[in-house]
Coordinates of C-alpha atoms and ligand atoms in Angstrom, one line a residue:
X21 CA 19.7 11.1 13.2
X22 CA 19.6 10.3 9.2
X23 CA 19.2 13.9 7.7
X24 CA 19.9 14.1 3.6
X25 CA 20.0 10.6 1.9
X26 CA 22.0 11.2 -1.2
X27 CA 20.6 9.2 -4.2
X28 CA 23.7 9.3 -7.0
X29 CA 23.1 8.9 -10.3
X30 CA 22.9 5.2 -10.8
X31 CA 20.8 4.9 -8.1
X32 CA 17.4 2.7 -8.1
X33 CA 14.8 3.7 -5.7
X34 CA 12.3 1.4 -4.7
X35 CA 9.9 2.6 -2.2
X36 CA 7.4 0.3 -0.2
X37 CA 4.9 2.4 1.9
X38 CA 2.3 0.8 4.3
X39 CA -0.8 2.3 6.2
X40 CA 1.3 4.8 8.0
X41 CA 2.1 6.8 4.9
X42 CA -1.8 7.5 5.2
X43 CA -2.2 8.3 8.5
X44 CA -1.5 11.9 8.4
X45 CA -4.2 11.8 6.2
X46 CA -6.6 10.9 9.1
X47 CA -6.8 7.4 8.0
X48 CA -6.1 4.6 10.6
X49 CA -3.4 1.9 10.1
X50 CA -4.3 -1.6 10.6
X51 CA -2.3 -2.1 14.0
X52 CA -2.1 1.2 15.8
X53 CA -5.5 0.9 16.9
X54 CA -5.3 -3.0 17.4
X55 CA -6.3 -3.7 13.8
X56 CA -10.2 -3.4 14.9
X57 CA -13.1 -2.7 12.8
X58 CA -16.2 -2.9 15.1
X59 CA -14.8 -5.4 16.9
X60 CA -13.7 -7.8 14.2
X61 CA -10.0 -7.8 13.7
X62 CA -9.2 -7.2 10.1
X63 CA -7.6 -10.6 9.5
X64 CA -11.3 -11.9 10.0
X65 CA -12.7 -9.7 7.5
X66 CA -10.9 -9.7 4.7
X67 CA -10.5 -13.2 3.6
X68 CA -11.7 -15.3 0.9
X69 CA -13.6 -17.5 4.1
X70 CA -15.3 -13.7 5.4
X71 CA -16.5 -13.5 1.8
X72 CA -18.0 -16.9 1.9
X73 CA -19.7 -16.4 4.9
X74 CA -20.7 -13.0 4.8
X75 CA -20.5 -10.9 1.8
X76 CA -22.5 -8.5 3.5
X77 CA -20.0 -7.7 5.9
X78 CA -17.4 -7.5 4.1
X79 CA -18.9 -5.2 1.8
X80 CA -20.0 -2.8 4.9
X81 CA -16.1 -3.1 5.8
X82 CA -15.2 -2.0 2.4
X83 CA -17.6 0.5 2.0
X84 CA -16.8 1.9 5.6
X85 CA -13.2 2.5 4.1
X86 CA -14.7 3.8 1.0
X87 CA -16.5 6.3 2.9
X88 CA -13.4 7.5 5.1
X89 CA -11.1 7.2 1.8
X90 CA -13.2 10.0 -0.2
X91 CA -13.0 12.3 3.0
X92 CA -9.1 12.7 3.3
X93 CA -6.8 14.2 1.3
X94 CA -2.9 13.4 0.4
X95 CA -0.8 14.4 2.9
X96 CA 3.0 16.1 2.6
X97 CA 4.3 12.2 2.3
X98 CA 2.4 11.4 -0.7
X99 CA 3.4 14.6 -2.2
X100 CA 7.3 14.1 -1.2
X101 CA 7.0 10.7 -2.8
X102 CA 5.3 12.5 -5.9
X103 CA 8.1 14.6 -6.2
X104 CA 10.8 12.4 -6.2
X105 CA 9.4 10.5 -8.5
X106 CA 9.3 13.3 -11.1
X107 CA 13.1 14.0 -10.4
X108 CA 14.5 10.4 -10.7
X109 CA 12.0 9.1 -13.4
X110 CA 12.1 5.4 -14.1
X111 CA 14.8 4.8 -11.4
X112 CA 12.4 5.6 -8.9
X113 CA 9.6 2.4 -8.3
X114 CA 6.7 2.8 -5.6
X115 CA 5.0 -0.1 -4.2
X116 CA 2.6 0.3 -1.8
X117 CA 0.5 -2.0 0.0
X118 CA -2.3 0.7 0.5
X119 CA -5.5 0.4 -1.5
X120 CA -6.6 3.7 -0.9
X121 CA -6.0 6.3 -4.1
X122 CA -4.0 8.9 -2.1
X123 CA -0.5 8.2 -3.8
X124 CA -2.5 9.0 -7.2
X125 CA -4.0 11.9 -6.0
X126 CA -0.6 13.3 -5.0
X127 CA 0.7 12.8 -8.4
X128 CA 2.5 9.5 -8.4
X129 CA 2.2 7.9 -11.7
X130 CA 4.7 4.9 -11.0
X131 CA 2.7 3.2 -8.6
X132 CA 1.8 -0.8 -8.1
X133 CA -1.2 -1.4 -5.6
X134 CA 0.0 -4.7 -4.6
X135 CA -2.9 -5.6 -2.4
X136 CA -5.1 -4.0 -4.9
X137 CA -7.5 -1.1 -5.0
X138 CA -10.5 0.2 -2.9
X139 CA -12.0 2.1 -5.6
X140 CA -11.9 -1.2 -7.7
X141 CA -14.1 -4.1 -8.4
X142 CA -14.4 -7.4 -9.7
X143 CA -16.3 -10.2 -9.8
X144 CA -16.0 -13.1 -7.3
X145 CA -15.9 -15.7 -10.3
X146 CA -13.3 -16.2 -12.6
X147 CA -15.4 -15.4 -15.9
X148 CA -13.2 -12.9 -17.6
X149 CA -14.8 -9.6 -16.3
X150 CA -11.7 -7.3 -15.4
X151 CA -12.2 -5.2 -12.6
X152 CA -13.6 -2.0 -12.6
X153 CA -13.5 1.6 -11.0
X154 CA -16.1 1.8 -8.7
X155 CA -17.0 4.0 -5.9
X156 CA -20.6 3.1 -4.9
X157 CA -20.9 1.8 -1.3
X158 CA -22.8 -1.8 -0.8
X159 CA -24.4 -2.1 2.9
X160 CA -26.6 -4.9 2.7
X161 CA -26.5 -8.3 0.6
X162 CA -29.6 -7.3 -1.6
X163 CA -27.8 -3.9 -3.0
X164 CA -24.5 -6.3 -3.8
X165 CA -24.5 -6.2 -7.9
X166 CA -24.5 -9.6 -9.6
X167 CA -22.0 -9.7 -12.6
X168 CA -23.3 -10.9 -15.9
X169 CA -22.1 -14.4 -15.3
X170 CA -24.0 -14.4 -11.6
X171 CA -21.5 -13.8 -9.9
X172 CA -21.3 -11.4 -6.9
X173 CA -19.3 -8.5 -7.2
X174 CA -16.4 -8.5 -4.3
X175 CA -14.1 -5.6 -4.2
X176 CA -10.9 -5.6 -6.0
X177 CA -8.6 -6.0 -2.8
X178 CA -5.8 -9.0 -2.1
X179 CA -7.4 -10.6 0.9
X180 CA -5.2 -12.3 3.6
X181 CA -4.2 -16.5 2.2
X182 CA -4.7 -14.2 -1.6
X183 CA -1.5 -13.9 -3.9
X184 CA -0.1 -9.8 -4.2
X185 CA -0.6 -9.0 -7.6
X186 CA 2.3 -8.3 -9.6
X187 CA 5.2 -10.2 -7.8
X188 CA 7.5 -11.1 -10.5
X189 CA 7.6 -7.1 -11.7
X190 CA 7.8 -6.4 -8.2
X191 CA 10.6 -9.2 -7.7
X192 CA 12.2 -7.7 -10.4
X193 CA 12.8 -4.4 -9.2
X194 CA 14.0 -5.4 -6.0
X195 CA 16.6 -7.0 -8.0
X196 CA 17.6 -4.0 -9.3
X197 CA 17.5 -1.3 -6.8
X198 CA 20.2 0.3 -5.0
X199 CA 17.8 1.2 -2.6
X200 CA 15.0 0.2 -0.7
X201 CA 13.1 2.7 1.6
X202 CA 10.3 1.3 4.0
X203 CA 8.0 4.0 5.1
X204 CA 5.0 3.8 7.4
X205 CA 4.6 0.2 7.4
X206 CA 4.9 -2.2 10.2
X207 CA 6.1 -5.1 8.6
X208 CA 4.3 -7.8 9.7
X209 CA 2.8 -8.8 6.3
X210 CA 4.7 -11.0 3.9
X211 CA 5.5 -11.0 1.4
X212 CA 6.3 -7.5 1.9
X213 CA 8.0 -7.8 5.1
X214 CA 10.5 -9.9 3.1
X215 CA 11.5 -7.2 0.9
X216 CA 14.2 -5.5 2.8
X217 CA 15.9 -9.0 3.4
X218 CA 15.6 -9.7 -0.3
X219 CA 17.0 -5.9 -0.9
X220 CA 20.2 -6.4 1.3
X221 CA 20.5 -9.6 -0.6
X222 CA 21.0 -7.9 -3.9
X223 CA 23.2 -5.0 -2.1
X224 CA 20.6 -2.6 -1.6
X225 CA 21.2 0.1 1.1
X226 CA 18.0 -0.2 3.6
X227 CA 16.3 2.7 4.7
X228 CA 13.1 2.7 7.1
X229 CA 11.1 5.3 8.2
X230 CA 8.4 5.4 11.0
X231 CA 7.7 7.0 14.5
X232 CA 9.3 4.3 16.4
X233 CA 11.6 1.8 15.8
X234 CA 10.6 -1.5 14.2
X235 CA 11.4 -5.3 15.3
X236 CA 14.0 -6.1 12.7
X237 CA 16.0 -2.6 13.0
X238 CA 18.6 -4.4 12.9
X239 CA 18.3 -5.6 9.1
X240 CA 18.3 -1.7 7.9
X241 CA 21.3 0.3 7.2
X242 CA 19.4 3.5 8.2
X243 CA 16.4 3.7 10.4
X244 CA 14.5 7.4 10.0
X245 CA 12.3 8.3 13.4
X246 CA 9.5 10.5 12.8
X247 CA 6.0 10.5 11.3
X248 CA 6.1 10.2 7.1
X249 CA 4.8 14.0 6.3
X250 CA 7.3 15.7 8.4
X251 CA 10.3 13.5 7.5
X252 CA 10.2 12.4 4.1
X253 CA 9.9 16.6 2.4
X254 CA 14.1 17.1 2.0
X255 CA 14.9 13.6 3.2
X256 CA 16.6 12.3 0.0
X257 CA 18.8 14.9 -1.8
X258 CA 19.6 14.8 -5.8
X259 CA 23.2 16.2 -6.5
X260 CA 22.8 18.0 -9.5
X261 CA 24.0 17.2 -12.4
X262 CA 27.4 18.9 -13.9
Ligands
APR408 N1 4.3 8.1 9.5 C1 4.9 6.9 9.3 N2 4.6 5.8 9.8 C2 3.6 5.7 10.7 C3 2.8 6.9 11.0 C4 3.2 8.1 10.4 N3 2.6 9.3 10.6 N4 1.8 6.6 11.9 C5 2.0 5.2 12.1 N5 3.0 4.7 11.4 C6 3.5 3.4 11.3 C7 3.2 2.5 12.5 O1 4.3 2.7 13.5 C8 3.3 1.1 11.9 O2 4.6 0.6 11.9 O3 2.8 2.8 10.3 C9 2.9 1.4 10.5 C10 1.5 0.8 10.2 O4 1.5 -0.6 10.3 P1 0.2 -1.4 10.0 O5 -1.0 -0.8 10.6 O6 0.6 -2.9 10.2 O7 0.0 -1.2 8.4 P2 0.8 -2.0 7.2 O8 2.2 -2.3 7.6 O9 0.6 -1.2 6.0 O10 0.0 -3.4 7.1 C11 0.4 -4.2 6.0 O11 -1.5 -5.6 6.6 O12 -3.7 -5.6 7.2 C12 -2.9 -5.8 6.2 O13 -3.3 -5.7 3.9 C13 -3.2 -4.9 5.0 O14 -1.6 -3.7 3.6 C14 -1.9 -4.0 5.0 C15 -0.9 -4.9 5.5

């Protein structure tokens, strides 16, 4: 059992968290509960063809998550993460592939959303508008705003067959890191389920942390058992200095 993970002084941390880092916050992952959303598995929903077809639904997915988003509140992961962050400064790098705000609200300020942003919109044309905070919930196709070009508005989220924002900074600092820690993600999704090969590539110790072990175990140094909120408070330990 992995107790203190010592991160040295020329470490690089670069954290990827997935839905489970939020599910001690009362919101469910994608796969625990079959990836469902009345009935509709998530992979029909949120793509560019689910748009297409039905904006309507799609927005009444979104808003749905919206709704359950504004209702929870960080849990002791997002704070641990928060906190780690303000003791190892810019050699600490957070990606998650979460859209909801709860990393923020924790107090992470090094953050990259790289399936975007639930509280964000955009619209669905490429006219220039950049995307937006917004909170408002859209449950029929007559309340769905129309940008100043015509557009729709669609929310700000990287749907399935969509490109991750940010690759090449987050390429970048997969590069760099000493280490990579996986938490509360299930890794089915590329390109984020390639990280940890690309991070052993460059040298990176592997660390992943989840209730039960994951497929490719095998491909990490370390693999942490337990649910994010009561693992990750004292899991990595800072010598201190002198
Ligand atoms: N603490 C840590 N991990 C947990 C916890 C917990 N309390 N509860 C569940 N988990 C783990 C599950 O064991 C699972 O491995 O979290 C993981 C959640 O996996 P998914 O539901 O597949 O979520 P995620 O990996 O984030 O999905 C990736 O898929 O649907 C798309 O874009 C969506 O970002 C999402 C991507």
């Amino acid at each position: 059992m992995v107790t203190g993970i010592e991160i040295g002084r020329r470490d690089r941390l670069f954290l990827l968290t997935g839905a489970g880092v939020s599910a001690e916050s009362g919101l469910p992952t994608f796969r625990d509960n079959g990836g469902l959303w009345n009935g509709y598995r998530v992979e029909e929903v949120a793509t560019p063809g689910a748009w297409t077809e039905d904006a309507e639904k799609v927005w009444r997915f979104y808003s749905m998550r919206r709704r359950d988003a504004l209702k929870c509140q960080p849990n002791s992961a997002h704070y641990a993460l928060a906190e780690l962050e303000r003791e190892l400064g810019e050699r600490f790098f957070l990606c998650t592939q979460n859209v909801d705000p709860l990393h923020e609200r924790a107090g992470s300020k090094r953050l990259l959303h790289m399936h975007g942003e639930l509280f964000r919109s955009r619209c669905e044309a490429d006219c220039g508008l950049p995307d937006f905070f917004d909170d408002k919930l859209y449950e029929s196709a007559a309340e769905i705003p129309r940008c100043e070009c015509g557009g729709r508005i669609r929310p700000h989220i990287v749907w399935f067959g969509e490109i991750p924002f940010e690759m090449d900074r987050i390429y970048s600092e997969l590069d760099r890191c000493t280490m990579l820690a996986v938490i509360g993600s299930s890794g089915t999704v590329y390109p984020a389920a390639g990280f940890v090969d690309q991070a052993r590539r460059s040298g990176a110790r592997t660390v992943y942390i989840g209730p039960e072990r994951p497929l490719n175990a095998a491909i990490f140094n370390d693999v942490v058992l337990g649910k994010a909120g009561e693992v990750l408070p004292g899991l990595f330990r800072i010598p201190k200095a002198g």
